[in-house]
Short mmCIF file of N, CA and C in Angstrom, two decimals:
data_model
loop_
_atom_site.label_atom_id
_atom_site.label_comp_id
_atom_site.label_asym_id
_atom_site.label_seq_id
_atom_site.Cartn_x
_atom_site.Cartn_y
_atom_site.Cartn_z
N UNK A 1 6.82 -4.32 -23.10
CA UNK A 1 5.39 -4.45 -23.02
C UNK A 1 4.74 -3.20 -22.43
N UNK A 2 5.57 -2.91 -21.03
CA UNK A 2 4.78 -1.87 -20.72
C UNK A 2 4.97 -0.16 -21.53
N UNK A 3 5.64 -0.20 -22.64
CA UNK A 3 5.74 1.15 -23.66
C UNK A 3 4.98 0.91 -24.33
N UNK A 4 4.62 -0.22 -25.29
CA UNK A 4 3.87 -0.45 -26.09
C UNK A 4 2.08 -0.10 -25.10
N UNK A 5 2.25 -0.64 -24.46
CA UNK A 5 0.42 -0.49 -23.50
C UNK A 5 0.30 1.40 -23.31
N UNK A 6 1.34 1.82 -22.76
CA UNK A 6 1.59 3.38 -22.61
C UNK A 6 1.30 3.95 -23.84
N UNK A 7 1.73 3.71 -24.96
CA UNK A 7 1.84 4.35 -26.49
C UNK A 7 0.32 3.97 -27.12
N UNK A 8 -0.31 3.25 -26.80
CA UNK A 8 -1.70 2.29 -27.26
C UNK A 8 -2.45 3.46 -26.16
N UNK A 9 -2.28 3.63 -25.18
CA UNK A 9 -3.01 4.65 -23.90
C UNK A 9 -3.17 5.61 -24.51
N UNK A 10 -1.86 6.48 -24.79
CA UNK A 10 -1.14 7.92 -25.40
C UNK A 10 -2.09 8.19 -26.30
N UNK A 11 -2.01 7.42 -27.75
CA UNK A 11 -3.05 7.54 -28.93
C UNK A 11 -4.28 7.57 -28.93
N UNK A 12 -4.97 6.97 -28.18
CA UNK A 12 -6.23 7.28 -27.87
C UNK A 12 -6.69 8.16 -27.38
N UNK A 13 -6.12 9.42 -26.85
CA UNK A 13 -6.27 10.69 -26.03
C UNK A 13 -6.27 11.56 -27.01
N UNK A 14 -4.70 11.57 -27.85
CA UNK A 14 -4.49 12.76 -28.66
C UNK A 14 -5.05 12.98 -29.88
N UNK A 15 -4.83 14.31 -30.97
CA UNK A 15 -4.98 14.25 -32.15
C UNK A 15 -4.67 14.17 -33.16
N UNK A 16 -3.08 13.90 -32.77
CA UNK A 16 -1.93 13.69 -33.81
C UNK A 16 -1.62 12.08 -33.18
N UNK A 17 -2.32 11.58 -33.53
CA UNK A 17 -1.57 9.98 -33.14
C UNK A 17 -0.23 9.42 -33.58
N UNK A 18 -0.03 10.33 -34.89
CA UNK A 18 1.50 9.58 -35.54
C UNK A 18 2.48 10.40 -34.79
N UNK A 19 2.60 11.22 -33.99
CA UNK A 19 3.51 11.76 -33.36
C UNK A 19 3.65 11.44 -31.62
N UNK A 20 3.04 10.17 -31.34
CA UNK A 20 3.34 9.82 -30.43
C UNK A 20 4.38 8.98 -30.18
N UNK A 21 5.29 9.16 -29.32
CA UNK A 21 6.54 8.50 -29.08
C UNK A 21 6.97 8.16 -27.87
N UNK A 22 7.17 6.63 -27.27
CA UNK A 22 7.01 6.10 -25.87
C UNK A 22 8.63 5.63 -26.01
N UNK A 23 9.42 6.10 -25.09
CA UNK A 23 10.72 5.42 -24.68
C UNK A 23 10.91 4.70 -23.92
N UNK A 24 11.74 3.60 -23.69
CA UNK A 24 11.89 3.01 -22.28
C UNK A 24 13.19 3.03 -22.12
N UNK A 25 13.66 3.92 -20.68
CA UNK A 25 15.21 3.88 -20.66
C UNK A 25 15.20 3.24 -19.28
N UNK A 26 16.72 2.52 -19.10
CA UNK A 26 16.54 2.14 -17.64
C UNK A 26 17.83 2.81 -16.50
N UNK A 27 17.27 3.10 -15.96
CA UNK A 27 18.32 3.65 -14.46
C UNK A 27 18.50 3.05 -13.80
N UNK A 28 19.24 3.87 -12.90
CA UNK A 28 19.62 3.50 -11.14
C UNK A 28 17.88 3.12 -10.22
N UNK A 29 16.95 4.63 -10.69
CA UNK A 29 15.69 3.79 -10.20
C UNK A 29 14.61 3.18 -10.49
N UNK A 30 15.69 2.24 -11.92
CA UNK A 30 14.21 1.47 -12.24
C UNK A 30 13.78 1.98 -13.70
N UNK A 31 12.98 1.82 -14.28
CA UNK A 31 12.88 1.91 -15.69
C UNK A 31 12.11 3.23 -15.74
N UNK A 32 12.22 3.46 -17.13
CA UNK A 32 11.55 4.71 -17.02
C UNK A 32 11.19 5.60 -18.36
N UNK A 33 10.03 5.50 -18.37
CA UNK A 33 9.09 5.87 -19.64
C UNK A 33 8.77 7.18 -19.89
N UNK A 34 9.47 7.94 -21.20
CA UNK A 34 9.51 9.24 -22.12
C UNK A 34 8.30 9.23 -22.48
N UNK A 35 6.85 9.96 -22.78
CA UNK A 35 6.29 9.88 -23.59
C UNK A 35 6.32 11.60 -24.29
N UNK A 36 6.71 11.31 -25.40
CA UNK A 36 6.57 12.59 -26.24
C UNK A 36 5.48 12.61 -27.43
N UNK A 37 4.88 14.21 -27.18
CA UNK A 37 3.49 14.09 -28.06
C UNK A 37 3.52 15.62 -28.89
N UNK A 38 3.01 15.88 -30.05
CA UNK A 38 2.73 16.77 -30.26
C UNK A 38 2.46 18.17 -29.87
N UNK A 39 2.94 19.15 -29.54
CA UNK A 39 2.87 20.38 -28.53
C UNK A 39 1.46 20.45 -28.45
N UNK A 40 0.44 20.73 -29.42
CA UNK A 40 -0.64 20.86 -29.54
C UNK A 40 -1.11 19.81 -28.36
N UNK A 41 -0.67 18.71 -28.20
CA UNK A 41 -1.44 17.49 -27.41
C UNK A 41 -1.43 17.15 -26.06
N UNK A 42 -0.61 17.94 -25.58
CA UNK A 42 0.72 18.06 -24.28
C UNK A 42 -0.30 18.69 -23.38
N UNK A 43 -1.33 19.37 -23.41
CA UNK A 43 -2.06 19.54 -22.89
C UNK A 43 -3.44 18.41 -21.93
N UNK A 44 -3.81 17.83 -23.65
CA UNK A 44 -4.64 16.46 -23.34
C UNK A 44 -3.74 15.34 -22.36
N UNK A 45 -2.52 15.11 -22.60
CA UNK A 45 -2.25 14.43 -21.92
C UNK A 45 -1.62 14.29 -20.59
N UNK A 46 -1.86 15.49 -19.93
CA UNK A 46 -1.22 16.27 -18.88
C UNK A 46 -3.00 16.33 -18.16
N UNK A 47 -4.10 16.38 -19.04
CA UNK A 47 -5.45 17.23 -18.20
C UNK A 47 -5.29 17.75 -17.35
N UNK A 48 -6.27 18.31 -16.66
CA UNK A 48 -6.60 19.31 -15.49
C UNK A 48 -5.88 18.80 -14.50
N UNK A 49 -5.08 19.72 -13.95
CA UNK A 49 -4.20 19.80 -12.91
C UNK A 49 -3.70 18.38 -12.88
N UNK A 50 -3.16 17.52 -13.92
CA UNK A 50 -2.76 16.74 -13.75
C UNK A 50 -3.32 15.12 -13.55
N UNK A 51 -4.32 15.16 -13.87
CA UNK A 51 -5.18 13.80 -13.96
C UNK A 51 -5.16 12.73 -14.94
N UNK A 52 -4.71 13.37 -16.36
CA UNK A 52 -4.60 12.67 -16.82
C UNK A 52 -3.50 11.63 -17.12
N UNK A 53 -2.23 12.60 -16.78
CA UNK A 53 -0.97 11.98 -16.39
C UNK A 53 -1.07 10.99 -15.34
N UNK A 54 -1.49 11.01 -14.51
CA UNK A 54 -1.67 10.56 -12.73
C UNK A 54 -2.20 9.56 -13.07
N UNK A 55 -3.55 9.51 -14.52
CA UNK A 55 -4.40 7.95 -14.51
C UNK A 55 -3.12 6.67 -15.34
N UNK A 56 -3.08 8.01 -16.17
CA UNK A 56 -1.81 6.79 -17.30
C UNK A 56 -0.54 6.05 -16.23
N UNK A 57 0.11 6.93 -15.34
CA UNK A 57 0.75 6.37 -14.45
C UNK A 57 0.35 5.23 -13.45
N UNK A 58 -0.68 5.55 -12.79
CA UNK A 58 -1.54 4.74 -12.18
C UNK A 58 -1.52 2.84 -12.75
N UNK A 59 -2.17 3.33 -14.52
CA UNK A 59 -2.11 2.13 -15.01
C UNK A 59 -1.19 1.25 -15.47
N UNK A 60 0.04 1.95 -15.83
CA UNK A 60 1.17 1.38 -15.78
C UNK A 60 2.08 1.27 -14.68
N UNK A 61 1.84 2.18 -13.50
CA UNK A 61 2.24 0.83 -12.30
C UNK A 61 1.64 -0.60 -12.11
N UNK A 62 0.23 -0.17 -12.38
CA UNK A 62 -0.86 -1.59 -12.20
C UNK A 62 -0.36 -2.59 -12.74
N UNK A 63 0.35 -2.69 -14.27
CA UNK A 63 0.89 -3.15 -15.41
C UNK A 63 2.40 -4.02 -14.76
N UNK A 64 2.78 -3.35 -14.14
CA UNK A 64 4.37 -2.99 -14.17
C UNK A 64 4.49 -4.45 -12.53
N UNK A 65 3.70 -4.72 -11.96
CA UNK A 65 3.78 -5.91 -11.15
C UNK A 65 4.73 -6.22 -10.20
N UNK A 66 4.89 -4.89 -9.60
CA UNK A 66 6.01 -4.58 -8.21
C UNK A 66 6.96 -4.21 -8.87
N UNK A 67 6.92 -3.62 -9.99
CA UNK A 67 8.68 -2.75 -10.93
C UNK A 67 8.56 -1.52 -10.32
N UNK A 68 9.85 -0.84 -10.30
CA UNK A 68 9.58 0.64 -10.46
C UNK A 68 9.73 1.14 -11.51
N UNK A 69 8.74 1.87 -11.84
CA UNK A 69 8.03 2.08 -13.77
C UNK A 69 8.12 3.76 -13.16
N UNK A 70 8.52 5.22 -13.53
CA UNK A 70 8.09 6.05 -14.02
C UNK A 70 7.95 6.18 -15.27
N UNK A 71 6.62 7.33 -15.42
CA UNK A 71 6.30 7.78 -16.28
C UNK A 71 6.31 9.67 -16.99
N UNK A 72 7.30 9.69 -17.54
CA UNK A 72 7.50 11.08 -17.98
C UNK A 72 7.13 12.10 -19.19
N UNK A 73 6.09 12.57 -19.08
CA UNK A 73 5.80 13.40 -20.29
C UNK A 73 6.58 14.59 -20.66
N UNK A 74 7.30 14.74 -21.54
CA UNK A 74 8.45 15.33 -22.12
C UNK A 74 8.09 16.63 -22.89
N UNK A 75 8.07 17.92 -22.59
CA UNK A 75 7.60 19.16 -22.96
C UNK A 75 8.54 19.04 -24.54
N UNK A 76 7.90 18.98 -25.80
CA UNK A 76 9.17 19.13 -27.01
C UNK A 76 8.37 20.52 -27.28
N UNK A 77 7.97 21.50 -27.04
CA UNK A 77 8.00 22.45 -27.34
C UNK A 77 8.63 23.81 -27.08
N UNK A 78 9.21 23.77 -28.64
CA UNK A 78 10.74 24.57 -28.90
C UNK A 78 10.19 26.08 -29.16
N UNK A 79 8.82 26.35 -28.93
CA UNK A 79 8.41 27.75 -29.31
C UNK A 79 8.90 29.16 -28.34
N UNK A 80 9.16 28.44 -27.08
CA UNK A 80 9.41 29.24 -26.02
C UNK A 80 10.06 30.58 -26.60
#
């Protein structure tokens, strides 16, 4: 539930919506959410110094109901 709410978040920000991709893997601390986006988009979803990441996290702790939920935005850009 809480990838699907993250990936529904994700798309509404970016401009490549079909290249959004929400993982859920689970660890030692707790579950923990990939979101990978278009290089172009990695920006929007990162915003200024980090706000926009910080809100999406925010809301999926809110979501997440005493879990430990991270949330990780995943650099796929291979241009380096």
């Amino acid at each position: 539930m809480l990838a699907e709410a993250l990936e529904h978040l994700v798309r509404g920000i970016v401009d490549n919506p079909d290249d959004v991709d929400v993982r859920a893997k689970n660890g030692r601390r707790g579950e923990s959410l990939e979101v990978r986006v278009h290089p172009d988009d990695l920006g929007r979803v990162i915003g200024r110094q980090g706000r926009t990441a910080k809100s999406l996290r925010t809301v999926v702790s809110a979501l997440a109901d005493n879990e430990s939920v991270r949330v990780d935005v995943i650099d796929t850009d291979r241009r380096r």
